[in-house]
């Protein structure tokens, strides 16, 4: 298999999606991928963050995680996006990062990136499906190749059976579903598809 | 009919959606609604704006349009959102404003707002449908009542037949479709539905 | 409140959505609505039905439930659709019924119907969100007014927190989530909104 | 490149999507793909077809086009679906065919099919985006790899710029937009991606 470069681009306020991003990175490294784990810039003012102790704690703890750049997107063969829902679509923080790639897009450099997404919400049906579908809509504008997991592994059923991507219910910053296996499978599947796409270029 | 309070919340970089918002406001006033026309805060840095003369010109020209606040959402019986597509969903600027209404949402104050949306894109099929559907997904989280126009007036067919809301192709800051009638109809329809919802409270 | 005419249009293969439809009807009657509970025609061949004992049993048990007609849609002020997911969108049986209302649609008779939807899937994240959003897309073409529940009642959180409509995980024909309260609330909310829309006509 | 097997699965009532399917097949053959062009079974009763002369004419003219089967899906490395909108989602005819692949799906035989879609509507914004997004939602349940065209070729801009797939406005059975180039590009792109996926298996 071709050596695959995977960017894991996440936004997390209380840590759930950061945990998922880390699981995905580990699984991708284990199958030989080169990885970058990067966070999108925060948009919320400091006082908003400070008003929520879990958010504040996570924000401080991850200050050293590099910020995602256009260079990371250009570099990557595959991208896994991970972000919680905000009213059924991506948080503005993640959308802002995506919106800012207009330059890359205009230069045709987003075409054929292999993409999948992960998400979380407080409620079990609180946007876990809709948020991922919204991500994929934007990715189609990019000309990306979408490799949602479907029901391609038993771990998906065990984790709640979201075919659009691994998803968690996160309460008080804790993931309350058994989704580690589904995240790892999704990472491996993304690498597998990207490896084929790259090898055939 | 009950007196309806309508907030028109828009984001516009080169003026298309501001024009649509103004048409909607005029039509709403003409049927007796009380209106506020407000813009969501910009997220782009000054240098990004300065790099695009049309954006810069519109930005300067509309500096005095009030910024949308949570108070405007709480005040409104009906809301018309107007924003261009960014890769098939709302621009981060608009999404950020929506995301920031978590406090109102948690207090149950977004329930039963009557909502419709308008949008634009450069290409005729460049996200005009998907962007509005994405808006409505978020509005369902709010418990809003969605009054998309469907095919409830001949003006809709004349403007390209978008049942989810009035939409324009905007090129070089100019609307290149005949959508004024559809915008006006949509404003009146939103007021009509909101008037009934308010009267029945 | 105006007397509201509610059509509950369902498709069910093993009984989950029929149960939900019955709960909705009872709740609607309890607030004074006039109701029709009708099923859409089956498209599957007899041998497919016979191959699944639960499907066969339910099919036989509900043979006397009236079939939905265009007349029911024309009659109704409000419509609750209930159908299981099939790969994240409506089953062909329900979509076929909706497609067949082109005549009513062309005559403007679908405009301002107040609509909400309910659904089910085998997996917790198996299309419960996407299926309802797909229904609402079609309903916007109808010019319907969409009254998804959002988070307008505590029963919604208790049932899994699906803001687009009540949804169940159904396994072996049995609903495995506590959604009765959410269904009843959704029925009452649909009647409430429809009552206002009708009164204001 | 690996030899790619492409199934073009279409539904057409007055001929637009059949024309698009033929263009796609020709372009795929020209790059060496093995193809099957198949139509999904009609669900409408004979009298409905007979009531529309254009539909009747097309129905009679294409009686010899083979019907799509599960075997075709199993055989294919890549699938292009083409169907007109019906209220913003797939027509029941196409959805019924997709729903009936539950057996293949359960056996894991829909995984990694490379898929793209084409569509049409009467109005320029009459569901051309929403219908394709609805198709892709179902395809994610299949575990398919989605290769929407994005803006990967100039022909896409020339045809109205639909990033989700080639789309036409069809009036009186005639395609009224210049989409042939976009259809051909989409076919070649689907073959390209599928060739890579197959070669890497």
Tab-separated table of C-alpha atoms in Angstrom, chain B residues 32-127:
chain	number	residue	atom	x	y	z
B	32	UNK	CA	-47.787	45.938	8.621
B	33	UNK	CA	-45.003	43.989	10.272
B	34	UNK	CA	-42.593	45.559	12.691
B	35	UNK	CA	-39.077	44.795	11.449
B	36	UNK	CA	-35.429	44.753	12.404
B	37	UNK	CA	-32.794	44.281	9.731
B	38	UNK	CA	-29.556	43.175	11.352
B	39	UNK	CA	-26.279	41.703	10.209
B	40	UNK	CA	-24.256	39.007	11.930
B	41	UNK	CA	-20.718	39.878	13.009
B	42	UNK	CA	-17.911	39.407	10.508
B	43	UNK	CA	-15.272	36.796	11.344
B	44	UNK	CA	-12.831	37.421	8.524
B	45	UNK	CA	-9.718	39.488	9.263
B	46	UNK	CA	-9.513	42.993	7.797
B	47	UNK	CA	-6.818	41.924	5.328
B	48	UNK	CA	-9.070	39.264	3.829
B	49	UNK	CA	-11.796	41.841	3.334
B	50	UNK	CA	-9.350	44.364	1.915
B	51	UNK	CA	-8.103	41.847	-0.643
B	52	UNK	CA	-11.499	41.802	-2.394
B	53	UNK	CA	-12.621	45.252	-3.605
B	54	UNK	CA	-16.300	44.302	-3.799
B	55	UNK	CA	-16.240	42.875	-0.293
B	56	UNK	CA	-14.339	45.891	1.030
B	57	UNK	CA	-16.800	48.291	-0.591
B	58	UNK	CA	-19.849	46.488	0.800
B	59	UNK	CA	-18.265	46.110	4.216
B	60	UNK	CA	-17.625	49.835	4.443
B	61	UNK	CA	-21.036	50.748	3.045
B	62	UNK	CA	-22.917	48.700	5.648
B	63	UNK	CA	-20.902	49.452	8.760
B	64	UNK	CA	-23.922	51.184	10.248
B	65	UNK	CA	-26.319	48.282	9.890
B	66	UNK	CA	-26.843	47.068	13.466
B	67	UNK	CA	-25.336	43.788	14.559
B	68	UNK	CA	-27.701	40.959	15.360
B	69	UNK	CA	-28.062	40.089	19.039
B	70	UNK	CA	-29.762	37.442	21.131
B	71	UNK	CA	-32.204	40.160	22.076
B	72	UNK	CA	-33.302	40.405	18.440
B	73	UNK	CA	-34.030	36.681	18.325
B	74	UNK	CA	-35.926	36.813	21.602
B	75	UNK	CA	-37.921	39.830	20.396
B	76	UNK	CA	-38.908	38.288	17.066
B	77	UNK	CA	-42.013	36.310	16.239
B	78	UNK	CA	-40.556	35.489	12.845
B	79	UNK	CA	-37.031	35.366	11.470
B	80	UNK	CA	-35.832	35.447	7.887
B	81	UNK	CA	-32.210	34.395	7.565
B	82	UNK	CA	-30.308	35.405	4.460
B	83	UNK	CA	-26.756	34.306	3.745
B	84	UNK	CA	-24.718	33.088	0.794
B	85	UNK	CA	-23.589	29.498	0.571
B	86	UNK	CA	-20.123	28.477	1.642
B	87	UNK	CA	-19.530	24.967	0.310
B	88	UNK	CA	-23.214	24.044	0.523
B	89	UNK	CA	-23.932	25.127	4.085
B	90	UNK	CA	-24.147	28.408	5.987
B	91	UNK	CA	-21.090	30.644	6.174
B	92	UNK	CA	-19.242	30.403	9.481
B	93	UNK	CA	-20.297	33.976	10.243
B	94	UNK	CA	-23.984	33.021	10.242
B	95	UNK	CA	-23.399	29.682	11.920
B	96	UNK	CA	-21.438	31.393	14.659
B	97	UNK	CA	-24.364	33.671	15.379
B	98	UNK	CA	-26.733	30.708	15.488
B	99	UNK	CA	-24.378	28.693	17.698
B	100	UNK	CA	-24.193	31.592	20.144
B	101	UNK	CA	-27.908	31.398	20.891
B	102	UNK	CA	-27.398	28.429	23.204
B	103	UNK	CA	-28.548	30.485	26.148
B	104	UNK	CA	-31.860	31.429	24.538
B	105	UNK	CA	-32.276	27.851	23.363
B	106	UNK	CA	-31.676	26.451	26.836
B	107	UNK	CA	-34.316	28.818	28.204
B	108	UNK	CA	-36.860	27.587	25.641
B	109	UNK	CA	-37.014	30.969	23.951
B	110	UNK	CA	-36.376	29.786	20.406
B	111	UNK	CA	-39.480	27.586	20.364
B	112	UNK	CA	-42.204	28.468	17.859
B	113	UNK	CA	-40.290	31.195	16.097
B	114	UNK	CA	-41.503	31.116	12.486
B	115	UNK	CA	-38.501	30.845	10.215
B	116	UNK	CA	-37.624	30.949	6.544
B	117	UNK	CA	-34.344	31.402	4.691
B	118	UNK	CA	-32.847	32.958	1.582
B	119	UNK	CA	-29.461	32.355	0.000
B	120	UNK	CA	-27.184	32.850	-2.980
B	121	UNK	CA	-24.269	31.209	-4.748
B	122	UNK	CA	-22.082	31.918	-7.721
B	123	UNK	CA	-23.198	28.882	-9.695
B	124	UNK	CA	-26.868	28.196	-10.451
B	125	UNK	CA	-26.628	24.849	-8.620
B	126	UNK	CA	-23.875	25.920	-6.285
B	127	UNK	CA	-25.517	25.149	-2.956
